[in-house]
Short mmCIF file of C-alpha atoms in Angstrom, two decimals:
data_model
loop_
_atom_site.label_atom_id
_atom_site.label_comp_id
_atom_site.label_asym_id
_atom_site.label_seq_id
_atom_site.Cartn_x
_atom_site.Cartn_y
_atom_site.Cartn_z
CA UNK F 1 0.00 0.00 0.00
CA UNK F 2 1.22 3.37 -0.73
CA UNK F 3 -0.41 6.55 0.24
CA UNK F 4 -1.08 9.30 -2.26
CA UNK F 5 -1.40 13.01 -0.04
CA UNK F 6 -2.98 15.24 -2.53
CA UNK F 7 -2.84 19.41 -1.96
CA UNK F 8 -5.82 21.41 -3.82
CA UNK F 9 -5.24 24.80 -5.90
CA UNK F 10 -6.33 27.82 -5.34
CA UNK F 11 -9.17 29.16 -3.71
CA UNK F 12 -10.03 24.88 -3.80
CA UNK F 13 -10.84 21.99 -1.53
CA UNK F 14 -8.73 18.94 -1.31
CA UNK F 15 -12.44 17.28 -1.80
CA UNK F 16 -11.96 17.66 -5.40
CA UNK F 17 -10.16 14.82 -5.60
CA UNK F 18 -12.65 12.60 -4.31
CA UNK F 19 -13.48 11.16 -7.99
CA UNK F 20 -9.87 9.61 -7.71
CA UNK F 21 -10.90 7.06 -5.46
CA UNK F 22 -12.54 5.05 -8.34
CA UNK F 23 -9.52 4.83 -10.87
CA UNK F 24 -7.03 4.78 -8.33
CA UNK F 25 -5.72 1.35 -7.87
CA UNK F 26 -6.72 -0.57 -5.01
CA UNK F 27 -2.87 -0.33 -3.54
CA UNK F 28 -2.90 3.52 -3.89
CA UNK F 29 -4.80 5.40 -0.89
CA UNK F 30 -6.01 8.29 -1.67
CA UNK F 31 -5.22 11.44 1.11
CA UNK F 32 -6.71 14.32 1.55
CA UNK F 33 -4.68 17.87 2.66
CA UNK F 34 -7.08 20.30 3.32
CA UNK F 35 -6.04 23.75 3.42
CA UNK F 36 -7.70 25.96 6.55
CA UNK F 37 -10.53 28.32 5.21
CA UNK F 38 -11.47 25.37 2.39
CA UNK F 39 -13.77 22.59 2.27
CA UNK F 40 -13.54 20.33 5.24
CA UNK F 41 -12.02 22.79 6.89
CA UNK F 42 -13.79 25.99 5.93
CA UNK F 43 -14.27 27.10 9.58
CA UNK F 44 -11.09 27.92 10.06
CA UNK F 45 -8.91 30.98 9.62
CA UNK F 46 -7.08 30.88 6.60
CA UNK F 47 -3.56 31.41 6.67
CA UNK F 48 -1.47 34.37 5.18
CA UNK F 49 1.86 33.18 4.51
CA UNK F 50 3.03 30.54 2.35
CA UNK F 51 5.53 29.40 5.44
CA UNK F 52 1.92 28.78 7.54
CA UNK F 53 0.58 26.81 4.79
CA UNK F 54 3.20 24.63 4.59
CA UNK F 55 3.62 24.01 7.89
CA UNK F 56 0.24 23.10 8.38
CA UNK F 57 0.49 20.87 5.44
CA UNK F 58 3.35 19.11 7.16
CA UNK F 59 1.25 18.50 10.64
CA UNK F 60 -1.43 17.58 8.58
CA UNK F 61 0.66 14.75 6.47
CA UNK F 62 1.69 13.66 10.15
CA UNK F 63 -1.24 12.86 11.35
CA UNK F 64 -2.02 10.87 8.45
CA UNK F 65 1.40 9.04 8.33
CA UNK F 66 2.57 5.96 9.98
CA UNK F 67 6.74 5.12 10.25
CA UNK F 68 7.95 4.07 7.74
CA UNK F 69 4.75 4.01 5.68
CA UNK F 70 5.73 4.81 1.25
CA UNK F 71 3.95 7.71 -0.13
CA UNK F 72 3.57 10.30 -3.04
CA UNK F 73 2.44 13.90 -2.73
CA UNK F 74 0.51 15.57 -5.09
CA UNK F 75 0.11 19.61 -5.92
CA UNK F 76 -1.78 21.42 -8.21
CA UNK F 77 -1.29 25.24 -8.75
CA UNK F 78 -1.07 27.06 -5.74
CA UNK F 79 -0.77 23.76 -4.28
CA UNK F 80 2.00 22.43 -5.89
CA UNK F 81 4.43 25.76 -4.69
CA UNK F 82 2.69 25.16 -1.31
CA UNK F 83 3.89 21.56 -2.06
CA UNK F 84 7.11 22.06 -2.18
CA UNK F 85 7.55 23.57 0.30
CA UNK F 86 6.03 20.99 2.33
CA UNK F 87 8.60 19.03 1.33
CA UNK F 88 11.37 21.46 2.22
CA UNK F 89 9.47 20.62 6.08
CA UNK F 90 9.57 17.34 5.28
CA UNK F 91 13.37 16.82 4.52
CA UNK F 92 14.38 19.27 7.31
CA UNK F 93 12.43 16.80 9.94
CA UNK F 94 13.79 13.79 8.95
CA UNK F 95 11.04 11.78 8.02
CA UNK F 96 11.09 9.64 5.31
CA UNK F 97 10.92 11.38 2.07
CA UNK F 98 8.02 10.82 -0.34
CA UNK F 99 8.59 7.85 -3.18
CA UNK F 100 7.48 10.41 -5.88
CA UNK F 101 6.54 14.52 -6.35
CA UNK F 102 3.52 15.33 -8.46
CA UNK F 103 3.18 18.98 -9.61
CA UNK F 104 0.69 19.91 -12.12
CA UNK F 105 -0.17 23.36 -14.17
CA UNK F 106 1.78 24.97 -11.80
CA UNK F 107 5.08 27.52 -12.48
CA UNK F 108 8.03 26.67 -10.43
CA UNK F 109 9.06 28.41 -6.95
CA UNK F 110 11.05 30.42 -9.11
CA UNK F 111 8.57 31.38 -11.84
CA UNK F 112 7.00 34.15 -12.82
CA UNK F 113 3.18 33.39 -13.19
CA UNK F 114 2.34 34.19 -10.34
CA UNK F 115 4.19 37.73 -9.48
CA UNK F 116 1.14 39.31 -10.10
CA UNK F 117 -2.67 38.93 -10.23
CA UNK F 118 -4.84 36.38 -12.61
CA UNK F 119 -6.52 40.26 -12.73
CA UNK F 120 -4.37 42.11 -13.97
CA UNK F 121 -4.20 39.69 -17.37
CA UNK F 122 -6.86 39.33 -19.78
CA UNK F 123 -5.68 36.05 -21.69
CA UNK F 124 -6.21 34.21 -18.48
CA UNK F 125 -9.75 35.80 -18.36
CA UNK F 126 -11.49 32.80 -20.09
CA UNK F 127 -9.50 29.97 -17.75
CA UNK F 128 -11.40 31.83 -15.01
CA UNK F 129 -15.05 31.85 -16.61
CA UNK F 130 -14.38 27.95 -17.54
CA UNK F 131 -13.65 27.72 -13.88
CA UNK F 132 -16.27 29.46 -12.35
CA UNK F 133 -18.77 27.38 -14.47
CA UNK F 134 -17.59 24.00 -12.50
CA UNK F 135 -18.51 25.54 -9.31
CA UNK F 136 -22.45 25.89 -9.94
CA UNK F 137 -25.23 23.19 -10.53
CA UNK F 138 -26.69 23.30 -13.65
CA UNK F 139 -30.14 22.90 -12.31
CA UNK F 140 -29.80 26.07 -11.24
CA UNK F 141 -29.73 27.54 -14.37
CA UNK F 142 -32.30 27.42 -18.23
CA UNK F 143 -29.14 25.80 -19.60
CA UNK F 144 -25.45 25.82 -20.32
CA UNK F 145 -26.30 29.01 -22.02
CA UNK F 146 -27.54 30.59 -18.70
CA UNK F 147 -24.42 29.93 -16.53
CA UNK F 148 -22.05 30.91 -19.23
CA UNK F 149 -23.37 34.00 -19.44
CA UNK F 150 -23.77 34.40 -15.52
CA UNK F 151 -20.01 33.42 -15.47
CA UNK F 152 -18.63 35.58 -17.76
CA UNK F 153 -20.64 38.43 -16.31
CA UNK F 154 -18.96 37.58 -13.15
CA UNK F 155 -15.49 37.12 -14.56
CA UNK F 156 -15.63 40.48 -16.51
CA UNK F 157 -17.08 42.38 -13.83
CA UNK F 158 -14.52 40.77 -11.42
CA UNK F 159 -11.63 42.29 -13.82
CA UNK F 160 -13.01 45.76 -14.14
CA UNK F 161 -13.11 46.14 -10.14
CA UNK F 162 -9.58 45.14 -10.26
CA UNK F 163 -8.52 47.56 -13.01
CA UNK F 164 -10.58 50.26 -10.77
CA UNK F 165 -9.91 49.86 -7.16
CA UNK F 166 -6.65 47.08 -7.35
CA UNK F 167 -8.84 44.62 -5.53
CA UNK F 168 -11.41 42.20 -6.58
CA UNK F 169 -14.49 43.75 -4.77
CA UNK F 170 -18.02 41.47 -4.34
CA UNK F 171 -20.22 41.72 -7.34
CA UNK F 172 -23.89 42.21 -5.91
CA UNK F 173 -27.31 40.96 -7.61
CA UNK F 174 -28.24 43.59 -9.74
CA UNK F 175 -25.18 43.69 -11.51
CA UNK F 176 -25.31 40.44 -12.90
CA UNK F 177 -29.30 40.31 -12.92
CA UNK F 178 -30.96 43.16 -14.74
CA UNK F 179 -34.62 42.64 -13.08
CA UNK F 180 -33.20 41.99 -9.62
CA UNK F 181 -34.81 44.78 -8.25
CA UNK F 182 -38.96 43.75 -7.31
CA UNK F 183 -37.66 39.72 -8.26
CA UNK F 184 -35.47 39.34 -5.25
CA UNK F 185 -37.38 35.78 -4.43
CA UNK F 186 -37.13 34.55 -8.42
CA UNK F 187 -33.80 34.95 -8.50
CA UNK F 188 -32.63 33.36 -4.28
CA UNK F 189 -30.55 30.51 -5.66
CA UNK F 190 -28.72 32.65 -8.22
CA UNK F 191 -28.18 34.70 -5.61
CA UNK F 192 -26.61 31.67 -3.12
CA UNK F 193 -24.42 30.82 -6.09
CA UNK F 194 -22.87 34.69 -6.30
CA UNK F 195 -22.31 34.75 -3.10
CA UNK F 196 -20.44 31.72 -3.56
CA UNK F 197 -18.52 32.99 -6.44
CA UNK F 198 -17.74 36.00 -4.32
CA UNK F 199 -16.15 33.78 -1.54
CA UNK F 200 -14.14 31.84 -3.88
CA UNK F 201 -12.93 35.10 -5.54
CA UNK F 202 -12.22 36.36 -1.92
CA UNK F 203 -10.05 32.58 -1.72
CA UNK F 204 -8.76 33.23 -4.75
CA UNK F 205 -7.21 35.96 -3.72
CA UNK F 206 -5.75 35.42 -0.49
CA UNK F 207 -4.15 32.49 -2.50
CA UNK F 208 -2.50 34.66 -5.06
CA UNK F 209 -1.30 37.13 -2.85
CA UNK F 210 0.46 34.06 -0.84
CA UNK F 211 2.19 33.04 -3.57
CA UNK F 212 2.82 37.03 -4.67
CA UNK F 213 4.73 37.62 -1.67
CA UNK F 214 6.11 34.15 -1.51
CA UNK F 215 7.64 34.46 -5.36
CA UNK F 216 8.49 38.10 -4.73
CA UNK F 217 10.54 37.97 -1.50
CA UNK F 218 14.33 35.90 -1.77
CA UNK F 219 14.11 32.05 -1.21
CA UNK F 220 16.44 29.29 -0.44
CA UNK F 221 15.37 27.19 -3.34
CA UNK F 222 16.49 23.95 -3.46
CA UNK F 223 16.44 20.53 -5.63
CA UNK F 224 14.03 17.75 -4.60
CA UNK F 225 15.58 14.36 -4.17
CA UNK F 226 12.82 12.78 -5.02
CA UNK F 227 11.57 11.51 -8.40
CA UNK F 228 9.53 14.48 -10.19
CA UNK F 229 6.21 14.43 -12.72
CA UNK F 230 5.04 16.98 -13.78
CA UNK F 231 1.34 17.61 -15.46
CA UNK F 232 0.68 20.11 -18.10
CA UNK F 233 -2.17 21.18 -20.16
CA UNK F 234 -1.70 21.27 -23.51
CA UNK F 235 -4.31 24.70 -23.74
CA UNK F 236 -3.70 25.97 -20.64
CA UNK F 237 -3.77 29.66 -20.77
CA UNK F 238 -3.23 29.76 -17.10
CA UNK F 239 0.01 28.62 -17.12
CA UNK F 240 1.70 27.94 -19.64
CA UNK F 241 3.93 24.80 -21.03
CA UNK F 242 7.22 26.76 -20.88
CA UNK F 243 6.59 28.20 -17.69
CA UNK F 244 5.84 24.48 -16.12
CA UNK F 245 8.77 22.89 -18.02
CA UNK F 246 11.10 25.31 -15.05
CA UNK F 247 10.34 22.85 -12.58
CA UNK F 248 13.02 20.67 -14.18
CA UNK F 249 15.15 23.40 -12.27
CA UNK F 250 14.02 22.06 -8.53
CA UNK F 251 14.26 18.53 -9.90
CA UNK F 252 17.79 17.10 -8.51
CA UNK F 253 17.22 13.70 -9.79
CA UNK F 254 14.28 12.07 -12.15
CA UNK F 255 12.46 14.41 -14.36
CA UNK F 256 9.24 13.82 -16.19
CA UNK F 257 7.15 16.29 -18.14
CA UNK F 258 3.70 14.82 -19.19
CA UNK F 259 1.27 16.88 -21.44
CA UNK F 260 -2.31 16.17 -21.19
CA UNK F 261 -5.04 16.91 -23.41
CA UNK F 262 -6.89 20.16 -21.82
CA UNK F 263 -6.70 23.39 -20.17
CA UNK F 264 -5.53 24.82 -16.66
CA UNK F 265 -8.74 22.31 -14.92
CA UNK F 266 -6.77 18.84 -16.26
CA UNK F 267 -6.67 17.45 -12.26
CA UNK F 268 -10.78 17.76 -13.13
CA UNK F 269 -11.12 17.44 -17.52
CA UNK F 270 -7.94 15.34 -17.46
CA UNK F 271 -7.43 12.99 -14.31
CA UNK F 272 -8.31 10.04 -16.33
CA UNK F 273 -5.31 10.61 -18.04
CA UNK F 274 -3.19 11.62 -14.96
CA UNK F 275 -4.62 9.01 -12.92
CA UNK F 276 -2.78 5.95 -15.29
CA UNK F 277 0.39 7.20 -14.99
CA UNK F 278 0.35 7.43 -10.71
CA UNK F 279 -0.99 4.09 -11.20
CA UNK F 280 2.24 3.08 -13.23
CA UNK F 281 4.70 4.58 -11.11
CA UNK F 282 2.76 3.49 -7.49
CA UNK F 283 3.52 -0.11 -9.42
CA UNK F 284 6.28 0.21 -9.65
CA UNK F 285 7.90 1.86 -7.09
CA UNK F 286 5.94 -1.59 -5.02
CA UNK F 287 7.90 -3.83 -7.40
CA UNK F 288 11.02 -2.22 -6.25
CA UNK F 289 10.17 -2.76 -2.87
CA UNK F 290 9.42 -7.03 -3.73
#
């Protein structure tokens, strides 16, 4: 058996990975690191600095790890800088170092994606909108039709307050729906899901500015022992293939790049694809062991 300790992206809760359970071989155990203010653990403050993250990644992996048990770790976006880190905590401890690193759609430690706001560029505008339209139900809207439009209303609208006031500021009802006003009861779920968007904006950009300050201020970077895949989408606007191919530069030993079909969501479009090659390596990395 080998553990699999998987960190969500931005402004997103480790429960997104839940799907995995079902493709996952039965040797592969899928774990769950929550980040404070998200999901399971949504009650709680979030932190502020990517050194608080981390180390509450690493207390969380503790709990969750016996001596001596094998294991892979897993980051996506903000979670895959936040990852490693972690590991940085992890090596410094002395436990036993993970069998594998996972980082997908992600720029390095050392990149540049992330030095400023997903607001402050417009070619990442419609990786945002294609975001925003996982988070909603359908059946809350006439059609596909209906929450595109709601979520590029958002998106834009999201954007200009940026360009305005330098923060992303709540968007209220009767921006996004014209006849708000005297239809406050027609439109209560629409309204449930802004308020939604506007915390995971909020998320969003507590996330970002982590990683701001984190890729702004001088780091001890360093190489990871462990062997290193990397996921990329192959249309990711987000982040692009060049800027993920940098992670070769914390790699100090194995180094795989693997380019899946789809955008900046491929942990969510793409898994099925991911989820084969974790498979692959968990098997082997066993046979090793035999």
């Amino acid at each position: 058996m080998i553990k699999l300790f998987c960190i969500p992206g931005g402004a997103a809760s480790a429960t997104a990975y839940l799907p995995w359970v079902k493709l996952l071989d039965k040797d592969v155990k899928l774990c769950l690191l929550e980040i404070p203010g998200r999901g399971l653990r949504r009650k709680e403050e979030s932190r502020a600095h990517m050194a608080e993250v981390a180390d509450d990644l690493f207390s969380n992996l503790q709990s969750q790890l016996k001596d001596g048990e094998d294991y892979m770790v897993l980051g996506y976006c903000f979670g895959a800088v936040a990852g490693y880190e972690l590991y940085r905590r992890i090596a410094e401890s002395g436990t036993k170092l993970p069998s594998h690193m996972f980082f997908c759609a992600s720029d390095p430690p050392d990149g540049n994606t992330y030095k400023t706001s997903i607001f402050t560029d417009r070619a990442r505008e419609d990786e945002l909108k294609e975001t925003l339209t996982r988070y909603f139900h359908p059946s809350l809207f006439e059609g596909p039709e209906d929450l595109a439009a709601f979520a590029g209303k958002y998106t834009q609208l999201c954007y200009e307050s940026y360009e305005r006031a330098g923060q992303v500021v709540a968007v209220r009802p009767e921006e996004i729906f014209a006849d708000y006003a005297g239809n406050e009861e027609r439109y209560f779920e629409k309204s449930k899901a802004l308020e939604f968007a506007n915390h995971t904006m909020d998320l969003l950009d507590i996330d970002q500015k982590i990683v701001q300050e984190y890729q702004n201020s001088p780091q001890d970077y360093f190489r990871i022992e462990a062997p290193v895949t990397v996921f990329a989408g192959d249309r990711d606007t987000m982040t692009t293939l060049e800027a993920v191919s940098g992670w070769s530069r914390m790699a100090g030993g194995e180094f795989d790049l693997r380019v899946i079909d789809g955008g900046h969501l491929i942990l969510i479009d793409g898994y099925q694809n991911c989820i084969p090659i974790i498979n692959d390596l968990a098997r082997a990395r066993e046979a090793s062991r035999a």
